[in-house]
Amino acid sequence: MTDRDETRRPAPQHAPDLEVLNEIQRRVRWLSTRIVDAANHDRETGDGVKVGGHQASSASLVTAMTALWFAHLNADDRVAVKPHASPVFHSIQYLLGNLDRSYLPRLRARGGLQSYPSRTKDPDEVDFSTGSVGLGVAAPLFAAVTRRYVDAHFGERPTSRFVAILGDAELDEGNIWEAVADPATTGLGNVMWLVDFNRQSLDRVVPGVRIDQWRGQFEAAGWHVVEVKYGRRLREAYERPGGEHLRAWIDAMPNEQYQSLFGPLGDGLRKRFLDGAPPEVEQIIAGIPDDELAPLVTDLGGHDLDAMLDAYAQCDAVTDRPSVVFAYTVKGWGLPIAGNPRNHSALLSTEQIDTLRAEHGLDRETEWDRFDPASPAGIWVGSRREALARAPREQALPVEVPESTDVRTSRPISTQEVFGRVLVDLARNENVAPYLVTTAPDVATSTNLAGFINKTGVFAPAQRRSWNEDKMLRWAEGPSGQHIELGISEMNLFLLLGQLGLSWDLSAQPLLPVGTVYDPFVLRGLDAFLYGTYSGSRFIVAGTPSGVTLAPEGGAHQSTITASVGLELPGVTFIEPAYATALDWLMCDALSHIAAGPSSTTTATPAEDGAYYFRLTTRPVDQAPFEAARARIGDAVLRRQVLAGAYRLFDAHHAHPELRAAGAPVVHLAASGAVLPEVLAAAAELADEGIAAHVADVTSLDRIYTAWQRTLRQSVRTAAAPSVPGALRTVFGDRAPVVTVHDAASHTMAWLGSALGTPCVPLGVDEFGQSGTVRELYELHDLLPGSIVNAALAALSLS
């Protein structure tokens, strides 16, 4: 263990006065309780739907969070707050002067405070979005991984502590243990998790106490564990003669029995406490008056400011591994609903709020007031505001990503292979290369990251000797490496990508993050994927290989709904190119937009301030059709259309002017990705039958769908006739029926018929696949040229 450099982490100006801190925590508890009360009792919603909130879950963390913000944290520290404690966080920010008073009665109102802390939607500065249970807990861990990477590559930033505040029930979430166990998260001495150990979940008092199990799991993963179980009164009682018997009984008491002590008073409490106790315990408490017994036996460490500050100091002293603090608390501490088994979403009555307001010496005129700046509490709060003030962070990178790497190929090639080539070429660009960082959940080589890794190395905090003599795979591991390898956990992949994509804020260094995953397993990490984009993170992820085109692998490895997921995810631009140059343009454009930040003036739309999802394939595709389109359209126009989401790969009237002259029927064949060869073959067959079939290569369903929806929404809001957006108008200029072809669920592209106002026959994969050849599976799912021809005839018959 090494000592932390305390000169890089200034302590508060002087030791806090516990009486002052106690006054502050009382005000925090009042404000957090009143915030929820106002949302439910002062505001008329008119819809009959309960607003809700969590007064009890907030109260249990008042002490821990008061100790953090008002006596422990520094400006460079980053904290994830338990979702149900958001009122406590906002109360603290209000007292610090970081939140306007007008927001306090507006919890869960439009434009007001969010239900749970949100980086992108709350008016005060939130470090980590929380709400999807377990993900906000793991995020600071991966933010610390990112910081370790940034420090190694760009020089050490001011020391930060990455803190997660979580409820004990969140430890049931599997993704937490995936994060704890991953080799990439080991040795992070600047991480502290604070567990609100109130032993209640949403539905019930938790039977039994699993502290031994959880302690063992954390210790097995190399974590430092601290328990803050007893408050000052109990600690003093244990020091008296016979105190060891009292402690042994409280430790042995069933959780359900202990929680029941918060209801009865007087002799009823005494009887319940002694139920099953040894005689020595009865003797010890015999001389304790009834009015002193309840405060004694319910005196838990999580509500002892001094004990919590000591626990934080213990964690700071351990710098070679992460720490976790189990703070024993009372759910609803200090409120009339304390310890009630059904208090999770219970609300204090108006009468109870009135009583609580009076107990705090407040009235209707003063209930939202901050502290008098000249009072001891006001002076201390003012000093903490200065200590926690942060400078603005720069979101953009001072680099220009090239429009293309000029990837070249004279043979059929897959988009997965092109993806790897483009990354290697970008790694040769001395301006862009330093900011590229890749990651994968044990699939780096099989998703074509090997070339990039061979060139840049694998990141490790310290140099590691390589024992591998394989000349094709040179995994040099050390601080200069630019690939972070993960264990087999898609949740961890998206959690890490999310934090790499927020490095501009949390580590004062923008990056260009790129991750890969087998496309079927995007769904395994979907919750974390959504979490990252909800947080405003910007990164590229490539799902590859995809679809039933991965034919021999069988149905378990054949993704069919991922394209639809990519299209529907907010904050994600879904891209599925078929040809090398198109992929090159699209990747460079995505990285350019990430580098430019959210105010980008690149070709991306304002809605694209987020992630990019590339769905790729291992099927080699002949590049000649694209080169023919390139010669026909020209690079400048073609690139613009590719980036807009679609272009006409094959123009039947250009290739067969006799069909135009003869007034032949027209049909559009629209497709994405690996199925383009079959679609082009179908177009040739249709031409032989006297039908002009244009082929549209849809490079981004997302972009053309967004453009269509934008025109529709504008027409709805202005009561004007909708127009056809430019990308659709250019590619589908001839008003004609359409056939959509996709190695994905058929409905993913079926909306094109509505957008064009014409009949549509969608072809795709609507059943689980199986093993076989590509041709066999395409036949099974009606993706062969003959089926596409028949679909075109059907579409024409509907027009």
PDB file of N, CA, C and O in Angstrom, residues 181-217:
ATOM      1  N   ALA A 181     -15.945  -7.790 -10.816  1.00  0.00           N
ATOM      2  CA  ALA A 181     -15.055  -8.916 -11.113  1.00  0.00           C
ATOM      3  C   ALA A 181     -14.168  -8.692 -12.329  1.00  0.00           C
ATOM      4  O   ALA A 181     -13.223  -9.454 -12.543  1.00  0.00           O
ATOM      5  N   ASP A 182     -14.443  -7.681 -13.142  1.00  0.00           N
ATOM      6  CA  ASP A 182     -13.686  -7.518 -14.388  1.00  0.00           C
ATOM      7  C   ASP A 182     -12.235  -7.131 -14.090  1.00  0.00           C
ATOM      8  O   ASP A 182     -11.976  -6.250 -13.269  1.00  0.00           O
ATOM      9  N   PRO A 183     -11.278  -7.766 -14.752  1.00  0.00           N
ATOM     10  CA  PRO A 183      -9.861  -7.422 -14.529  1.00  0.00           C
ATOM     11  C   PRO A 183      -9.548  -5.951 -14.801  1.00  0.00           C
ATOM     12  O   PRO A 183      -8.632  -5.387 -14.197  1.00  0.00           O
ATOM     13  N   ALA A 184     -10.309  -5.317 -15.681  1.00  0.00           N
ATOM     14  CA  ALA A 184     -10.026  -3.920 -16.022  1.00  0.00           C
ATOM     15  C   ALA A 184     -10.301  -2.974 -14.872  1.00  0.00           C
ATOM     16  O   ALA A 184      -9.808  -1.842 -14.868  1.00  0.00           O
ATOM     17  N   THR A 185     -11.080  -3.406 -13.866  1.00  0.00           N
ATOM     18  CA  THR A 185     -11.442  -2.513 -12.767  1.00  0.00           C
ATOM     19  C   THR A 185     -10.637  -2.761 -11.494  1.00  0.00           C
ATOM     20  O   THR A 185     -10.938  -2.177 -10.450  1.00  0.00           O
ATOM     21  N   THR A 186      -9.618  -3.587 -11.567  1.00  0.00           N
ATOM     22  CA  THR A 186      -8.835  -3.894 -10.372  1.00  0.00           C
ATOM     23  C   THR A 186      -7.874  -2.744 -10.038  1.00  0.00           C
ATOM     24  O   THR A 186      -7.446  -1.989 -10.914  1.00  0.00           O
ATOM     25  N   GLY A 187      -7.547  -2.633  -8.761  1.00  0.00           N
ATOM     26  CA  GLY A 187      -6.514  -1.699  -8.326  1.00  0.00           C
ATOM     27  C   GLY A 187      -6.899  -0.239  -8.356  1.00  0.00           C
ATOM     28  O   GLY A 187      -6.023   0.631  -8.324  1.00  0.00           O
ATOM     29  N   LEU A 188      -8.192   0.070  -8.405  1.00  0.00           N
ATOM     30  CA  LEU A 188      -8.632   1.465  -8.497  1.00  0.00           C
ATOM     31  C   LEU A 188      -8.834   2.036  -7.096  1.00  0.00           C
ATOM     32  O   LEU A 188      -9.934   2.007  -6.538  1.00  0.00           O
ATOM     33  N   GLY A 189      -7.783   2.568  -6.531  1.00  0.00           N
ATOM     34  CA  GLY A 189      -7.837   3.076  -5.164  1.00  0.00           C
ATOM     35  C   GLY A 189      -8.602   4.370  -5.014  1.00  0.00           C
ATOM     36  O   GLY A 189      -8.809   4.836  -3.891  1.00  0.00           O
ATOM     37  N   ASN A 190      -9.028   4.974  -6.120  1.00  0.00           N
ATOM     38  CA  ASN A 190      -9.794   6.222  -6.042  1.00  0.00           C
ATOM     39  C   ASN A 190     -11.296   5.975  -6.164  1.00  0.00           C
ATOM     40  O   ASN A 190     -12.060   6.903  -6.425  1.00  0.00           O
ATOM     41  N   VAL A 191     -11.735   4.733  -5.964  1.00  0.00           N
ATOM     42  CA  VAL A 191     -13.154   4.377  -6.034  1.00  0.00           C
ATOM     43  C   VAL A 191     -13.675   4.051  -4.649  1.00  0.00           C
ATOM     44  O   VAL A 191     -13.027   3.320  -3.883  1.00  0.00           O
ATOM     45  N   MET A 192     -14.842   4.593  -4.317  1.00  0.00           N
ATOM     46  CA  MET A 192     -15.521   4.243  -3.074  1.00  0.00           C
ATOM     47  C   MET A 192     -17.009   4.054  -3.359  1.00  0.00           C
ATOM     48  O   MET A 192     -17.647   4.928  -3.935  1.00  0.00           O
ATOM     49  N   TRP A 193     -17.533   2.905  -2.968  1.00  0.00           N
ATOM     50  CA  TRP A 193     -18.973   2.677  -3.011  1.00  0.00           C
ATOM     51  C   TRP A 193     -19.516   2.820  -1.598  1.00  0.00           C
ATOM     52  O   TRP A 193     -18.938   2.281  -0.642  1.00  0.00           O
ATOM     53  N   LEU A 194     -20.613   3.517  -1.468  1.00  0.00           N
ATOM     54  CA  LEU A 194     -21.263   3.735  -0.179  1.00  0.00           C
ATOM     55  C   LEU A 194     -22.630   3.067  -0.212  1.00  0.00           C
ATOM     56  O   LEU A 194     -23.529   3.513  -0.928  1.00  0.00           O
ATOM     57  N   VAL A 195     -22.776   1.998   0.548  1.00  0.00           N
ATOM     58  CA  VAL A 195     -24.008   1.214   0.543  1.00  0.00           C
ATOM     59  C   VAL A 195     -24.930   1.692   1.658  1.00  0.00           C
ATOM     60  O   VAL A 195     -24.559   1.662   2.843  1.00  0.00           O
ATOM     61  N   ASP A 196     -26.117   2.144   1.278  1.00  0.00           N
ATOM     62  CA  ASP A 196     -27.157   2.519   2.232  1.00  0.00           C
ATOM     63  C   ASP A 196     -27.773   1.221   2.758  1.00  0.00           C
ATOM     64  O   ASP A 196     -28.738   0.703   2.207  1.00  0.00           O
ATOM     65  N   PHE A 197     -27.206   0.725   3.851  1.00  0.00           N
ATOM     66  CA  PHE A 197     -27.559  -0.610   4.341  1.00  0.00           C
ATOM     67  C   PHE A 197     -28.748  -0.493   5.297  1.00  0.00           C
ATOM     68  O   PHE A 197     -28.615  -0.658   6.515  1.00  0.00           O
ATOM     69  N   ASN A 198     -29.937  -0.193   4.710  1.00  0.00           N
ATOM     70  CA  ASN A 198     -31.129  -0.050   5.547  1.00  0.00           C
ATOM     71  C   ASN A 198     -31.947  -1.337   5.645  1.00  0.00           C
ATOM     72  O   ASN A 198     -32.970  -1.371   6.325  1.00  0.00           O
ATOM     73  N   ARG A 199     -31.527  -2.352   4.929  1.00  0.00           N
ATOM     74  CA  ARG A 199     -32.096  -3.697   5.035  1.00  0.00           C
ATOM     75  C   ARG A 199     -33.583  -3.741   4.707  1.00  0.00           C
ATOM     76  O   ARG A 199     -34.329  -4.565   5.192  1.00  0.00           O
ATOM     77  N   GLN A 200     -34.013  -2.814   3.843  1.00  0.00           N
ATOM     78  CA  GLN A 200     -35.368  -2.836   3.320  1.00  0.00           C
ATOM     79  C   GLN A 200     -35.302  -2.687   1.814  1.00  0.00           C
ATOM     80  O   GLN A 200     -34.465  -1.951   1.287  1.00  0.00           O
ATOM     81  N   SER A 201     -36.177  -3.388   1.119  1.00  0.00           N
ATOM     82  CA  SER A 201     -36.303  -3.215  -0.325  1.00  0.00           C
ATOM     83  C   SER A 201     -37.645  -2.568  -0.609  1.00  0.00           C
ATOM     84  O   SER A 201     -38.347  -2.114   0.294  1.00  0.00           O
ATOM     85  N   LEU A 202     -38.032  -2.544  -1.871  1.00  0.00           N
ATOM     86  CA  LEU A 202     -39.288  -1.899  -2.233  1.00  0.00           C
ATOM     87  C   LEU A 202     -40.478  -2.591  -1.578  1.00  0.00           C
ATOM     88  O   LEU A 202     -41.407  -1.947  -1.099  1.00  0.00           O
ATOM     89  N   ASP A 203     -40.459  -3.907  -1.555  1.00  0.00           N
ATOM     90  CA  ASP A 203     -41.622  -4.670  -1.120  1.00  0.00           C
ATOM     91  C   ASP A 203     -41.639  -5.015   0.361  1.00  0.00           C
ATOM     92  O   ASP A 203     -42.698  -5.288   0.915  1.00  0.00           O
ATOM     93  N   ARG A 204     -40.463  -5.045   1.026  1.00  0.00           N
ATOM     94  CA  ARG A 204     -40.467  -5.690   2.340  1.00  0.00           C
ATOM     95  C   ARG A 204     -39.214  -5.356   3.135  1.00  0.00           C
ATOM     96  O   ARG A 204     -38.240  -4.800   2.598  1.00  0.00           O
ATOM     97  N   VAL A 205     -39.274  -5.722   4.411  1.00  0.00           N
ATOM     98  CA  VAL A 205     -38.058  -5.811   5.213  1.00  0.00           C
ATOM     99  C   VAL A 205     -37.338  -7.077   4.766  1.00  0.00           C
ATOM    100  O   VAL A 205     -37.928  -8.162   4.727  1.00  0.00           O
ATOM    101  N   VAL A 206     -36.086  -6.941   4.415  1.00  0.00           N
ATOM    102  CA  VAL A 206     -35.361  -8.077   3.852  1.00  0.00           C
ATOM    103  C   VAL A 206     -35.114  -9.126   4.930  1.00  0.00           C
ATOM    104  O   VAL A 206     -34.529  -8.812   5.974  1.00  0.00           O
ATOM    105  N   PRO A 207     -35.572 -10.349   4.703  1.00  0.00           N
ATOM    106  CA  PRO A 207     -35.323 -11.394   5.704  1.00  0.00           C
ATOM    107  C   PRO A 207     -33.842 -11.753   5.759  1.00  0.00           C
ATOM    108  O   PRO A 207     -33.206 -12.010   4.742  1.00  0.00           O
ATOM    109  N   GLY A 208     -33.298 -11.737   6.971  1.00  0.00           N
ATOM    110  CA  GLY A 208     -31.876 -12.035   7.110  1.00  0.00           C
ATOM    111  C   GLY A 208     -31.032 -10.845   6.698  1.00  0.00           C
ATOM    112  O   GLY A 208     -31.492  -9.881   6.092  1.00  0.00           O
ATOM    113  N   VAL A 209     -29.777 -10.879   7.019  1.00  0.00           N
ATOM    114  CA  VAL A 209     -28.832  -9.830   6.648  1.00  0.00           C
ATOM    115  C   VAL A 209     -27.691 -10.496   5.901  1.00  0.00           C
ATOM    116  O   VAL A 209     -27.043 -11.393   6.424  1.00  0.00           O
ATOM    117  N   ARG A 210     -27.440 -10.056   4.652  1.00  0.00           N
ATOM    118  CA  ARG A 210     -26.476 -10.736   3.790  1.00  0.00           C
ATOM    119  C   ARG A 210     -25.106 -10.087   3.839  1.00  0.00           C
ATOM    120  O   ARG A 210     -24.323 -10.214   2.913  1.00  0.00           O
ATOM    121  N   ILE A 211     -24.811  -9.393   4.908  1.00  0.00           N
ATOM    122  CA  ILE A 211     -23.556  -8.666   4.975  1.00  0.00           C
ATOM    123  C   ILE A 211     -22.353  -9.586   4.855  1.00  0.00           C
ATOM    124  O   ILE A 211     -21.360  -9.250   4.205  1.00  0.00           O
ATOM    125  N   ASP A 212     -22.409 -10.773   5.464  1.00  0.00           N
ATOM    126  CA  ASP A 212     -21.265 -11.690   5.388  1.00  0.00           C
ATOM    127  C   ASP A 212     -21.023 -12.126   3.948  1.00  0.00           C
ATOM    128  O   ASP A 212     -19.872 -12.206   3.489  1.00  0.00           O
ATOM    129  N   GLN A 213     -22.097 -12.420   3.227  1.00  0.00           N
ATOM    130  CA  GLN A 213     -21.968 -12.831   1.818  1.00  0.00           C
ATOM    131  C   GLN A 213     -21.366 -11.706   0.991  1.00  0.00           C
ATOM    132  O   GLN A 213     -20.407 -11.924   0.229  1.00  0.00           O
ATOM    133  N   TRP A 214     -21.924 -10.500   1.130  1.00  0.00           N
ATOM    134  CA  TRP A 214     -21.443  -9.390   0.308  1.00  0.00           C
ATOM    135  C   TRP A 214     -20.019  -8.996   0.673  1.00  0.00           C
ATOM    136  O   TRP A 214     -19.212  -8.690  -0.213  1.00  0.00           O
ATOM    137  N   ARG A 215     -19.708  -8.993   1.961  1.00  0.00           N
ATOM    138  CA  ARG A 215     -18.336  -8.692   2.368  1.00  0.00           C
ATOM    139  C   ARG A 215     -17.371  -9.670   1.712  1.00  0.00           C
ATOM    140  O   ARG A 215     -16.335  -9.291   1.175  1.00  0.00           O
ATOM    141  N   GLY A 216     -17.749 -10.953   1.746  1.00  0.00           N
ATOM    142  CA  GLY A 216     -16.890 -11.975   1.151  1.00  0.00           C
ATOM    143  C   GLY A 216     -16.710 -11.785  -0.338  1.00  0.00           C
ATOM    144  O   GLY A 216     -15.603 -11.981  -0.874  1.00  0.00           O
ATOM    145  N   GLN A 217     -17.781 -11.415  -1.023  1.00  0.00           N
ATOM    146  CA  GLN A 217     -17.684 -11.227  -2.468  1.00  0.00           C
ATOM    147  C   GLN A 217     -16.791 -10.040  -2.813  1.00  0.00           C
ATOM    148  O   GLN A 217     -15.979 -10.109  -3.756  1.00  0.00           O
TER     149      GLN A 217
END
